């Protein structure tokens, strides 16, 4: 079957097992060649080709709900649901999304760019189905990295409590969460998935479930079966959550997968199917990858495995610039430690991990845990640096607020991939962190315009004794020949004047500052260009002097404006102009006390309101 002829999964159900195996090889070949041109998530999709084929063979979308955790491992799903012709547009404007997208296909029932949402979403679907008396299967495919997160553990706990019919396919690519004795466990899975066993099980249940004696006998037989199984093999983690379990199953054996999925489909409550796969299967460079280099890739040469995106020799990625500075500081300060929630490769911390193995912590996909662990390390006397992508930091808002800022702890947070990231779409655009963090007391929030300023900001952060956030974008910048460190006054901005009689003021931040300066100079604009390198605190002294010039001000920000830099400037301008009077809780944490006493202390009682009115009449 030609891939371009597939319009729906119904077409593959008439194929024989050899034909399905051939289809799997065609899909794998297609993915390698297509992604080599467009870039995208390679290894994870190569690893689940047969599993996805078996899912669509057994389950019938769009009625049956198939959720992929995370959505970036849904490429094979997209091919089988008629979207192979769109792959040349993958992750391009108005093209094929790199994740499941509800508006893109009726087969995409869930959207996720962040991991560990599938189990909660699947349980929600199952609850809705049962309450509305509908009939469909709910299937969640989740990888081992995603299943170790706190959210997945919470979902498993509730799934075990609610006992609703749903299927969890645990995609384990040689990183098993439980010890197993292969031969015995495979034998039990083989027995449970055999047609004879399934028919006998249904017949026995149907015969015994009609009277009290039969019900008690059925309960005894079920308990005996479970005790026998647990006596033969180690109980996996899932059984501790009161979930039935089958596996491990060879995730590249379509015949075996179909048989096991058919069994799981007939199961009454929640069941976990443990599938063993090889991440990157079919492409040797990806198969041999142990650090995640081939997880998400830019266009590459298939024969050599070399990326086609080469940086100039005098440029480095922003992640590398921050990592290099961190390493230099860590050489002199043995208390500096680095923490990442499963982003060591992307955040360029592998060299740090190699140089300081006892001071490097990859805590897995657990952003909340990463921030709070860093807080504990800080209180214990260490100097933690946490590297986390901007869009993933959203998950740790409570910890940033409650644990880090409220206790005013000296932890440095590197906010990687800040601003627009492009290809991965709305789930990954890092445009909310400024607005999210500006409202939190005690936090310092900054962004460098160039590599030298990045070095200076990270040095300032470690010497500040404060919760200090440094955001930096995807992309690269020119680097000096040597790394030197200078302290920067916290909250300070800088400005450059072009021309004797400036006609306006541009306030910007990050790499755009130098681009704006270049354009202004090249076109002989008479302007003042301001590098607003701190979002919190802002440079009120410089801003006051700028407002006094009575010139037009252009705030150029590449993140959301609500709550961003322009909001900070407008808030200050209003206070400076004094036309709108604001009564509210200012920039601090409110301590304990009665509501009445606290309202009076914070000047948000009615007496304070009318005092303010009387003072300005």
Coordinates of C-alpha atoms in Angstrom, one line a residue:
X1 CA 0.0 0.0 0.0
X2 CA 1.4 3.4 -1.0
X3 CA 1.5 5.8 1.9
X4 CA 0.0 8.6 -0.1
X5 CA -3.0 6.4 -0.8
X6 CA -3.9 6.1 2.8
X7 CA -6.9 8.3 3.6
X8 CA -8.1 6.6 6.8
X9 CA -7.0 3.7 9.1
X10 CA -9.9 1.6 7.8
X11 CA -7.7 0.8 4.8
X12 CA -5.0 -1.0 6.8
X13 CA -7.4 -3.5 8.4
X14 CA -7.7 -5.6 5.3
X15 CA -3.9 -6.1 5.2
X16 CA -2.1 -9.3 6.2
X17 CA 0.6 -9.3 8.9
X18 CA 3.4 -9.5 6.2
X19 CA 1.7 -6.5 4.5
X20 CA 1.5 -4.6 7.7
X21 CA 5.2 -5.3 8.4
X22 CA 6.0 -4.0 4.9
X23 CA 3.9 -0.9 5.7
X24 CA 5.9 -0.3 8.9
X25 CA 9.2 -0.4 6.9
X26 CA 7.8 2.0 4.3
X27 CA 6.6 4.4 7.1
X28 CA 10.1 4.3 8.8
X29 CA 11.8 5.0 5.4
X30 CA 9.3 7.8 4.8
X31 CA 9.9 9.4 8.2
X32 CA 13.7 9.4 7.9
X33 CA 13.7 11.0 4.5
X34 CA 10.9 13.5 5.2
X35 CA 12.3 14.7 8.6
X36 CA 15.8 14.9 7.1
X37 CA 14.4 17.8 5.0
X38 CA 12.1 19.5 7.4
X39 CA 13.4 18.7 10.8
X40 CA 11.2 17.4 13.6
X41 CA 10.9 14.7 16.2
X42 CA 12.6 11.6 14.8
X43 CA 13.6 9.0 17.3
X44 CA 10.3 8.8 19.2
X45 CA 8.3 8.3 16.0
X46 CA 10.7 5.7 14.6
X47 CA 10.3 3.8 17.8
X48 CA 6.5 3.4 17.8
X49 CA 5.8 2.6 14.1
X50 CA 4.5 -0.9 14.7
X51 CA 2.7 0.0 17.9
X52 CA 0.8 2.8 16.2
X53 CA -0.1 0.5 13.3
X54 CA -1.4 -2.1 15.7
X55 CA -3.4 0.6 17.6
X56 CA -5.2 1.7 14.5
X57 CA -5.7 -1.9 13.4
X58 CA -7.5 -2.8 16.6
X59 CA -9.1 0.5 17.7
X60 CA -11.4 2.5 15.5
X61 CA -11.0 6.2 15.5
X62 CA -12.4 8.8 15.6
X63 CA -14.9 7.1 17.8
X64 CA -12.3 5.4 19.9
X65 CA -10.1 8.1 21.5
X66 CA -6.3 7.6 21.0
X67 CA -4.1 10.1 22.9
X68 CA -0.4 10.3 22.3
X69 CA 1.8 11.5 25.2
X70 CA 3.4 13.8 24.2
X71 CA 1.8 14.8 20.9
X72 CA 5.2 14.9 19.1
X73 CA 5.2 11.1 18.8
X74 CA 2.0 11.2 16.6
X75 CA 3.7 11.3 13.2
X76 CA 2.8 7.7 12.4
X77 CA -0.7 8.4 13.6
X78 CA -0.9 11.4 11.1
X79 CA 0.3 9.2 8.2
X80 CA -2.3 6.5 9.0
X81 CA -5.1 9.1 9.2
X82 CA -4.4 10.5 5.7
X83 CA -1.9 13.3 6.2
X84 CA 1.3 11.9 4.6
X85 CA 1.0 14.4 1.7
X86 CA 1.3 17.3 4.1
X87 CA 4.6 16.2 5.6
X88 CA 6.7 18.5 3.4
X89 CA 5.0 21.4 5.3
X90 CA 5.7 19.9 8.7
X91 CA 6.0 22.7 11.4
X92 CA 5.8 25.4 8.8
X93 CA 3.4 28.4 8.8
X94 CA -0.1 27.0 7.9
X95 CA 1.4 23.6 7.4
X96 CA 1.2 20.3 9.3
X97 CA 1.6 20.6 13.1
X98 CA 4.3 18.7 14.8
X99 CA 1.7 17.6 17.4
X100 CA -1.8 16.3 17.5
X101 CA -4.1 19.2 16.5
X102 CA -7.8 19.0 16.9
X103 CA -8.6 21.4 14.0
X104 CA -6.3 19.4 11.7
X105 CA -8.1 16.1 11.9
X106 CA -11.1 14.4 13.5
X107 CA -8.7 11.6 14.6
X108 CA -6.8 14.1 16.9
X109 CA -8.9 14.1 20.0
X110 CA -6.3 15.7 22.3
X111 CA -3.6 18.3 22.0
X112 CA -0.4 18.4 24.0
X113 CA 3.1 19.8 23.6
X114 CA 4.0 19.2 27.2
X115 CA 4.3 15.6 28.6
X116 CA 2.3 13.7 31.1
X117 CA -1.2 14.9 30.3
X118 CA -2.5 11.8 28.5
X119 CA -3.6 9.8 31.5
X120 CA -5.6 12.6 33.1
X121 CA -7.2 13.4 29.7
X122 CA -7.9 9.7 29.1
X123 CA -9.6 9.3 32.5
X124 CA -11.7 12.5 31.7
X125 CA -12.8 11.0 28.4
X126 CA -13.7 7.7 30.1
X127 CA -15.7 9.5 32.8
X128 CA -17.6 11.5 30.2
X129 CA -18.3 8.3 28.2
X130 CA -19.7 6.5 31.2
X131 CA -21.8 9.3 32.5
X132 CA -23.3 10.0 29.1
X133 CA -23.8 6.2 28.5
X134 CA -21.7 6.1 25.4
X135 CA -19.6 3.3 24.0
X136 CA -16.0 3.8 22.9
X137 CA -12.5 2.8 23.9
X138 CA -10.1 5.3 25.4
X139 CA -6.4 4.6 24.7
X140 CA -3.4 6.5 26.1
X141 CA 0.1 5.9 24.7
X142 CA 2.6 7.2 27.2
X143 CA 6.4 6.9 27.3
X144 CA 8.5 6.1 30.3
X145 CA 9.9 9.6 30.6
X146 CA 6.4 11.0 30.8
X147 CA 5.1 8.4 33.2
X148 CA 7.5 9.3 35.9
X149 CA 6.2 12.8 36.3
X150 CA 4.1 13.8 39.2
X151 CA 1.0 14.5 37.1
X152 CA 1.1 10.9 35.7
X153 CA 1.5 9.5 39.2
X154 CA -1.6 11.5 40.3
X155 CA -3.5 10.3 37.3
X156 CA -2.6 6.6 37.9
X157 CA -3.7 6.9 41.5
X158 CA -7.1 8.2 40.4
X159 CA -7.4 5.7 37.5
X160 CA -6.9 2.9 40.0
X161 CA -9.5 4.4 42.3
X162 CA -12.2 5.0 39.7
X163 CA -11.6 1.7 37.8
X164 CA -13.1 2.9 34.5
X165 CA -12.5 0.9 31.4
X166 CA -9.4 2.4 29.6
X167 CA -6.2 1.1 28.1
X168 CA -2.8 2.6 29.0
X169 CA 0.0 1.6 26.5
X170 CA 3.3 2.1 28.3
X171 CA 6.0 2.7 25.7
X172 CA 9.2 1.5 27.3
X173 CA 12.3 2.0 25.2
X174 CA 14.8 0.0 27.2
X175 CA 14.3 2.0 30.4
X176 CA 11.9 -0.2 32.3
X177 CA 10.4 1.0 35.5
X178 CA 10.2 -2.5 37.0
X179 CA 12.3 -5.7 37.0
X180 CA 10.8 -8.6 35.1
X181 CA 11.7 -12.2 34.4
X182 CA 11.2 -12.2 30.7
X183 CA 10.3 -15.8 29.9
X184 CA 7.7 -16.2 32.6
X185 CA 6.1 -12.8 32.1
X186 CA 5.9 -13.3 28.3
X187 CA 4.3 -16.7 28.9
X188 CA 1.6 -15.2 31.1
X189 CA 1.0 -12.5 28.6
X190 CA 0.8 -15.1 25.8
X191 CA -1.8 -17.1 27.9
X192 CA -3.9 -14.1 28.7
X193 CA -3.9 -12.9 25.1
X194 CA -4.8 -16.2 23.6
X195 CA -8.3 -16.6 22.1
X196 CA -8.9 -19.7 24.2
X197 CA -8.1 -18.0 27.4
X198 CA -10.3 -14.9 26.5
X199 CA -13.3 -17.1 25.5
X200 CA -13.0 -19.2 28.6
X201 CA -12.7 -16.1 30.8
X202 CA -15.9 -14.6 29.2
X203 CA -17.8 -17.9 29.4
X204 CA -16.8 -18.5 33.1
X205 CA -17.7 -14.9 34.0
X206 CA -21.0 -15.1 32.1
X207 CA -21.9 -18.4 33.9
X208 CA -20.9 -17.4 37.4
X209 CA -22.0 -13.8 37.5
X210 CA -25.7 -14.6 37.8
X211 CA -26.0 -15.7 41.4
X212 CA -24.5 -15.1 44.8
X213 CA -22.5 -18.4 44.8
X214 CA -21.2 -17.7 41.3
X215 CA -20.2 -14.2 42.2
X216 CA -18.2 -15.4 45.2
X217 CA -16.6 -18.1 43.1
X218 CA -15.6 -15.6 40.5
X219 CA -14.1 -13.3 43.1
X220 CA -12.1 -16.3 44.5
X221 CA -10.9 -17.3 41.1
X222 CA -9.8 -13.7 40.3
X223 CA -7.9 -13.4 43.6
X224 CA -6.3 -16.8 43.1
X225 CA -5.2 -15.8 39.6
X226 CA -3.7 -12.5 40.9
X227 CA -1.9 -14.3 43.7
X228 CA -0.5 -16.8 41.3
X229 CA 0.7 -14.1 38.9
X230 CA 2.4 -12.1 41.7
X231 CA 4.0 -15.2 43.0
X232 CA 5.7 -15.8 39.7
X233 CA 6.8 -12.3 38.8
X234 CA 7.7 -9.0 40.5
X235 CA 4.6 -6.9 40.8
X236 CA 5.1 -3.9 38.5
X237 CA 4.5 -0.3 39.6
X238 CA 1.1 -0.3 37.9
X239 CA -0.3 -3.1 40.1
X240 CA 0.5 -0.9 43.1
X241 CA -2.0 1.5 41.7
X242 CA -4.6 -1.3 41.5
X243 CA -4.3 -1.6 37.7
X244 CA -4.3 -4.8 35.7
X245 CA -1.1 -5.3 33.7
X246 CA 0.1 -7.2 30.6
X247 CA 3.6 -7.3 29.4
X248 CA 6.2 -6.8 28.4
X249 CA 5.3 -7.1 24.7
X250 CA 7.6 -6.7 21.8
X251 CA 6.7 -3.3 20.5
X252 CA 8.0 -4.2 17.0
X253 CA 6.0 -7.4 16.6
X254 CA 2.7 -6.3 14.9
X255 CA 1.0 -9.8 15.2
X256 CA 1.8 -9.9 19.0
X257 CA 0.7 -6.3 19.5
X258 CA -2.6 -6.9 17.7
X259 CA -3.4 -10.0 19.8
X260 CA -2.6 -8.2 23.1
X261 CA -4.5 -5.0 22.2
X262 CA -7.5 -7.1 21.3
X263 CA -7.3 -8.7 24.8
X264 CA -7.0 -5.3 26.4
X265 CA -9.9 -4.0 24.4
X266 CA -12.1 -6.7 26.0
X267 CA -10.9 -6.0 29.6
X268 CA -13.5 -4.6 32.0
X269 CA -11.5 -1.9 33.9
X270 CA -8.2 0.0 33.4
X271 CA -5.4 -2.1 32.1
X272 CA -1.7 -1.3 31.3
X273 CA 0.0 -2.9 28.3
X274 CA 3.7 -2.7 28.7
X275 CA 5.3 -2.4 25.3
X276 CA 9.1 -2.7 24.7
X277 CA 10.4 -0.6 21.8
X278 CA 13.7 0.6 20.4
X279 CA 13.8 4.4 20.2
X280 CA 15.1 5.5 16.8
X281 CA 14.6 2.0 15.3
X282 CA 15.6 1.8 11.7
X283 CA 18.2 4.6 11.7
X284 CA 21.5 3.7 13.2
X285 CA 22.5 7.1 14.4
X286 CA 19.2 7.5 16.3
X287 CA 19.3 3.9 17.6
X288 CA 22.8 4.6 19.2
X289 CA 21.8 7.9 20.7
X290 CA 21.8 7.8 24.5
X291 CA 21.6 11.5 25.3
X292 CA 18.6 12.7 23.2
X293 CA 20.5 14.2 20.3
X294 CA 18.1 12.6 17.8
X295 CA 14.9 13.4 19.8
X296 CA 14.2 16.6 17.9
X297 CA 16.4 17.4 14.9
X298 CA 17.0 20.1 12.4
X299 CA 17.4 19.0 8.7
X300 CA 20.3 16.5 8.4
X301 CA 22.3 14.4 6.0
X302 CA 20.9 10.9 6.1
X303 CA 24.2 9.2 5.1
X304 CA 26.4 11.0 7.7
X305 CA 23.9 12.0 10.3
X306 CA 25.4 15.5 10.3
X307 CA 23.1 18.5 10.8
X308 CA 22.7 20.8 7.8
X309 CA 22.4 23.7 10.1
X310 CA 25.9 25.0 10.9
X311 CA 26.8 27.9 13.2
X312 CA 29.5 30.3 12.2
X313 CA 32.7 29.6 14.1
X314 CA 32.3 32.8 16.2
X315 CA 28.8 32.1 17.3
X316 CA 27.2 29.7 19.8
X317 CA 23.7 28.9 20.9
X318 CA 22.3 30.9 23.8
X319 CA 22.0 27.7 25.8
X320 CA 25.7 27.0 25.2
X321 CA 26.7 30.6 26.2
X322 CA 24.9 30.2 29.5
X323 CA 26.4 26.8 30.1
X324 CA 29.9 27.9 29.3
X325 CA 29.6 30.7 31.8
X326 CA 28.1 28.3 34.4
X327 CA 31.1 26.0 34.0
X328 CA 33.6 28.8 34.5
X329 CA 31.9 29.9 37.7
X330 CA 31.5 26.3 38.9
X331 CA 35.3 25.8 38.5
X332 CA 35.8 28.5 41.2
X333 CA 32.8 27.8 43.3
X334 CA 32.4 24.1 44.4
X335 CA 28.9 24.9 45.8
X336 CA 27.4 25.6 42.3
X337 CA 25.1 22.8 41.2
X338 CA 23.0 22.4 38.0
X339 CA 19.5 21.0 37.8
X340 CA 17.5 20.2 34.7
X341 CA 14.1 18.5 34.2
X342 CA 15.0 16.1 31.4
X343 CA 16.5 18.8 29.2
X344 CA 20.3 18.2 29.6
X345 CA 21.0 17.9 25.9
X346 CA 18.7 20.8 24.8
X347 CA 20.1 23.1 27.6
X348 CA 23.7 22.2 26.7
X349 CA 24.5 20.9 30.2
X350 CA 26.1 17.6 29.1
X351 CA 29.6 19.1 29.5
X352 CA 28.8 20.4 33.0
X353 CA 27.5 16.9 33.8
X354 CA 30.7 15.3 32.6
X355 CA 32.9 17.7 34.5
X356 CA 30.9 17.8 37.7
X357 CA 29.0 14.5 37.9
X358 CA 28.3 14.9 41.6
X359 CA 26.9 18.4 41.1
X360 CA 24.6 17.7 38.2
X361 CA 21.0 16.6 38.6
X362 CA 18.6 15.5 35.9
X363 CA 15.4 15.0 37.8
X364 CA 13.3 13.9 34.8
X365 CA 10.2 15.5 33.6
X366 CA 9.4 17.2 36.9
X367 CA 9.6 21.0 36.7
X368 CA 7.9 21.4 40.0
X369 CA 10.2 19.1 41.8
X370 CA 13.3 20.7 40.2
X371 CA 12.4 24.2 41.5
X372 CA 11.6 23.0 45.1
X373 CA 14.6 20.7 45.2
X374 CA 16.8 23.7 44.2
X375 CA 15.2 25.6 47.1
X376 CA 16.2 22.9 49.5
X377 CA 19.7 22.8 48.1
X378 CA 19.9 26.6 48.6
X379 CA 18.8 26.3 52.3
X380 CA 21.4 23.5 52.7
X381 CA 24.2 25.8 51.6
X382 CA 24.5 25.1 47.8
X383 CA 24.3 27.6 45.0
X384 CA 21.7 26.0 42.5
X385 CA 21.2 26.8 38.9
X386 CA 18.0 25.4 37.3
X387 CA 17.7 25.3 33.5
X388 CA 14.1 25.0 32.3
X389 CA 12.4 25.9 29.0
X390 CA 10.1 28.9 29.2
X391 CA 7.0 27.0 28.2
X392 CA 7.7 24.3 30.7
X393 CA 8.4 26.7 33.6
X394 CA 4.6 27.4 33.6
X395 CA 4.2 24.1 35.3
X396 CA 6.3 25.3 38.2
X397 CA 4.5 28.6 38.9
X398 CA 3.4 27.5 42.3
X399 CA 6.9 26.5 43.3
X400 CA 8.4 29.7 41.9
X401 CA 5.9 31.7 43.9
X402 CA 5.5 29.7 47.1
X403 CA 8.8 28.0 47.6
X404 CA 11.4 30.2 45.9
X405 CA 10.2 33.8 46.0
X406 CA 8.3 33.7 49.3
X407 CA 11.3 32.4 51.1
X408 CA 13.5 34.8 49.1
X409 CA 16.1 32.1 48.3
X410 CA 19.2 32.6 46.2
X411 CA 18.5 30.3 43.3
X412 CA 19.4 31.1 39.7
X413 CA 16.8 30.1 37.2
X414 CA 17.8 30.0 33.5
X415 CA 14.7 30.3 31.4
X416 CA 15.7 28.7 28.1
X417 CA 13.8 29.1 24.8
X418 CA 12.3 32.3 25.9
X419 CA 10.2 34.2 23.3
X420 CA 9.0 32.8 20.0
X421 CA 10.4 29.3 19.3
X422 CA 8.7 28.9 15.9
X423 CA 8.3 25.4 14.6
X424 CA 6.8 23.7 17.7
X425 CA 3.8 26.0 17.8
X426 CA 1.6 27.5 20.5
X427 CA 2.4 24.8 23.1
X428 CA 6.1 25.8 23.0
X429 CA 6.1 29.6 22.4
X430 CA 7.9 31.0 25.5
X431 CA 6.1 34.3 25.5
X432 CA 4.4 34.2 28.9
X433 CA 7.2 34.0 31.4
X434 CA 7.6 37.8 31.9
X435 CA 4.0 38.3 32.6
X436 CA 3.8 35.2 34.8
X437 CA 6.8 36.2 36.9
X438 CA 6.5 40.0 37.2
X439 CA 3.7 39.7 39.7
X440 CA 5.7 37.6 42.1
X441 CA 7.5 39.5 44.9
X442 CA 11.3 39.2 45.5
X443 CA 12.0 37.8 42.0
X444 CA 14.6 39.4 39.8
X445 CA 13.9 38.9 36.1
X446 CA 16.4 39.8 33.3
X447 CA 17.5 39.1 29.7
X448 CA 20.9 39.8 28.1
X449 CA 21.3 41.5 24.8
X450 CA 24.5 39.7 23.9
X451 CA 26.9 37.0 25.2
X452 CA 29.0 39.4 27.3
X453 CA 25.9 40.7 29.1
X454 CA 24.8 37.0 29.6
X455 CA 28.1 36.3 31.3
X456 CA 27.7 39.4 33.5
X457 CA 24.1 38.6 34.4
X458 CA 24.8 35.0 35.5
X459 CA 27.7 36.3 37.6
X460 CA 25.5 39.0 39.1
X461 CA 22.8 36.4 39.7
X462 CA 25.1 34.1 41.8
X463 CA 26.4 37.1 43.8
X464 CA 23.0 38.7 44.4
X465 CA 21.8 36.5 47.2
X466 CA 18.3 36.7 45.6
X467 CA 15.9 34.6 43.5
X468 CA 17.3 35.6 40.1
X469 CA 15.8 34.6 36.7
X470 CA 17.7 35.0 33.4
X471 CA 15.7 34.4 30.2
X472 CA 17.4 33.7 26.8
X473 CA 16.0 32.8 23.4
X474 CA 16.3 30.0 21.0
X475 CA 19.0 30.9 18.5
X476 CA 22.6 32.0 18.7
X477 CA 24.9 35.0 19.3
X478 CA 28.4 36.0 18.7
X479 CA 30.8 35.2 21.5
X480 CA 34.0 37.0 22.8
X481 CA 37.2 35.1 22.6
X482 CA 37.4 34.8 26.4
X483 CA 34.8 34.8 29.1
X484 CA 35.0 37.6 31.6
X485 CA 32.6 38.6 34.4
X486 CA 31.5 42.0 35.6
X487 CA 28.8 42.8 38.0
X488 CA 25.7 44.6 36.7
X489 CA 23.6 46.9 39.0
X490 CA 20.3 45.1 39.5
X491 CA 17.4 46.9 37.8
X492 CA 19.7 49.0 35.6
X493 CA 19.0 49.8 32.0
X494 CA 21.4 51.3 29.4
X495 CA 20.8 53.8 26.6
X496 CA 22.4 55.0 23.4
X497 CA 21.6 58.2 21.7
X498 CA 21.8 58.5 17.9
X499 CA 21.9 62.1 16.6
X500 CA 21.9 65.4 18.4
X501 CA 18.2 65.9 18.4
X502 CA 16.4 62.6 19.0
X503 CA 12.8 62.4 17.8
X504 CA 11.8 59.4 19.7
X505 CA 12.7 56.6 22.2
X506 CA 12.8 52.9 21.5
X507 CA 12.8 50.6 24.5
X508 CA 13.7 47.0 23.7
X509 CA 15.5 44.0 25.2
X510 CA 17.4 40.9 24.3
X511 CA 19.2 40.4 20.9
X512 CA 16.8 42.9 19.2
X513 CA 18.6 45.8 21.0
X514 CA 21.7 45.5 18.8
X515 CA 19.6 44.9 15.7
X516 CA 17.6 48.0 16.4
X517 CA 20.8 50.0 17.1
X518 CA 22.3 48.9 13.8
X519 CA 19.1 49.8 11.8
X520 CA 18.9 53.2 13.5
X521 CA 22.5 54.0 12.7
X522 CA 22.4 52.7 9.2
X523 CA 19.4 54.7 8.3
X524 CA 20.5 57.8 10.2
X525 CA 17.5 57.9 12.5
X526 CA 17.8 60.4 15.4
X527 CA 16.6 58.2 18.2
X528 CA 17.4 57.0 21.8
X529 CA 17.6 53.2 22.0
X530 CA 17.2 51.7 25.5
X531 CA 18.3 48.2 26.5
X532 CA 15.7 47.3 29.2
X533 CA 17.7 44.3 30.4
X534 CA 15.7 44.0 33.6
X535 CA 11.9 43.5 33.6
X536 CA 11.8 43.4 37.3
X537 CA 12.9 45.7 38.9
X538 CA 12.8 48.3 36.1
X539 CA 15.1 51.3 36.0
X540 CA 12.8 53.9 37.4
X541 CA 15.5 56.6 37.5
X542 CA 16.3 56.2 33.8
X543 CA 12.6 55.8 32.9
X544 CA 11.8 59.1 34.7
X545 CA 14.4 61.0 32.8
X546 CA 13.1 59.5 29.5
X547 CA 9.5 60.5 30.4
X548 CA 10.7 64.0 31.1
X549 CA 11.9 64.4 27.5
X550 CA 8.3 64.3 26.3
X551 CA 9.2 62.3 23.2
X552 CA 7.2 59.5 21.6
X553 CA 8.2 56.1 23.2
X554 CA 8.1 52.9 21.3
X555 CA 8.2 49.8 23.4
X556 CA 9.3 46.8 21.3
X557 CA 8.7 43.5 23.0
X558 CA 8.7 40.1 21.5
X559 CA 6.5 38.6 24.2
X560 CA 2.9 39.1 25.3
X561 CA 2.2 42.7 26.1
X562 CA -0.4 42.0 28.9
X563 CA 1.8 41.9 32.0
X564 CA 5.0 42.4 30.0
X565 CA 7.6 45.2 29.7
X566 CA 5.1 47.7 28.3
X567 CA 2.7 47.0 31.2
X568 CA 5.5 47.7 33.7
X569 CA 6.3 51.0 31.9
X570 CA 2.6 52.0 31.7
X571 CA 2.2 51.2 35.4
X572 CA 5.1 53.4 36.3
X573 CA 4.0 56.2 33.9
X574 CA 0.6 56.3 35.5
X575 CA 2.2 56.6 38.9
X576 CA 4.6 59.2 37.5
X577 CA 1.8 61.3 35.9
X578 CA -0.4 60.7 38.9
X579 CA -3.8 60.8 37.0
X580 CA -5.1 57.4 38.0
X581 CA -4.8 56.4 41.6
X582 CA -4.4 52.7 42.4
X583 CA -5.2 51.1 45.7
X584 CA -4.1 47.5 45.9
X585 CA -1.6 45.1 47.4
X586 CA 1.9 46.2 46.4
X587 CA 4.9 44.1 45.4
X588 CA 5.3 41.9 48.5
X589 CA 3.9 38.8 50.2
X590 CA 1.1 39.4 52.7
X591 CA 1.7 37.9 56.2
X592 CA -0.8 36.4 58.5
X593 CA -3.6 38.2 60.3
X594 CA -7.3 38.7 60.3
X595 CA -8.8 39.9 56.9
X596 CA -9.9 43.1 58.6
X597 CA -6.5 43.9 60.0
X598 CA -4.7 43.0 56.8
X599 CA -7.0 45.2 54.6
X600 CA -6.3 48.1 56.9
X601 CA -2.5 47.4 56.8
X602 CA -2.5 47.1 53.0
X603 CA -4.6 50.2 52.6
X604 CA -7.4 48.4 50.8
X605 CA -10.1 49.2 53.3
X606 CA -12.9 51.7 52.6
X607 CA -11.4 54.2 55.0
X608 CA -8.1 54.3 53.0
X609 CA -10.1 54.6 49.7
X610 CA -11.9 57.8 50.9
X611 CA -8.8 59.2 52.5
X612 CA -7.2 59.0 49.0
X613 CA -10.2 60.7 47.4
X614 CA -10.2 63.5 50.0
X615 CA -6.5 64.1 49.5
X616 CA -6.9 64.8 45.8
X617 CA -10.1 66.9 45.8

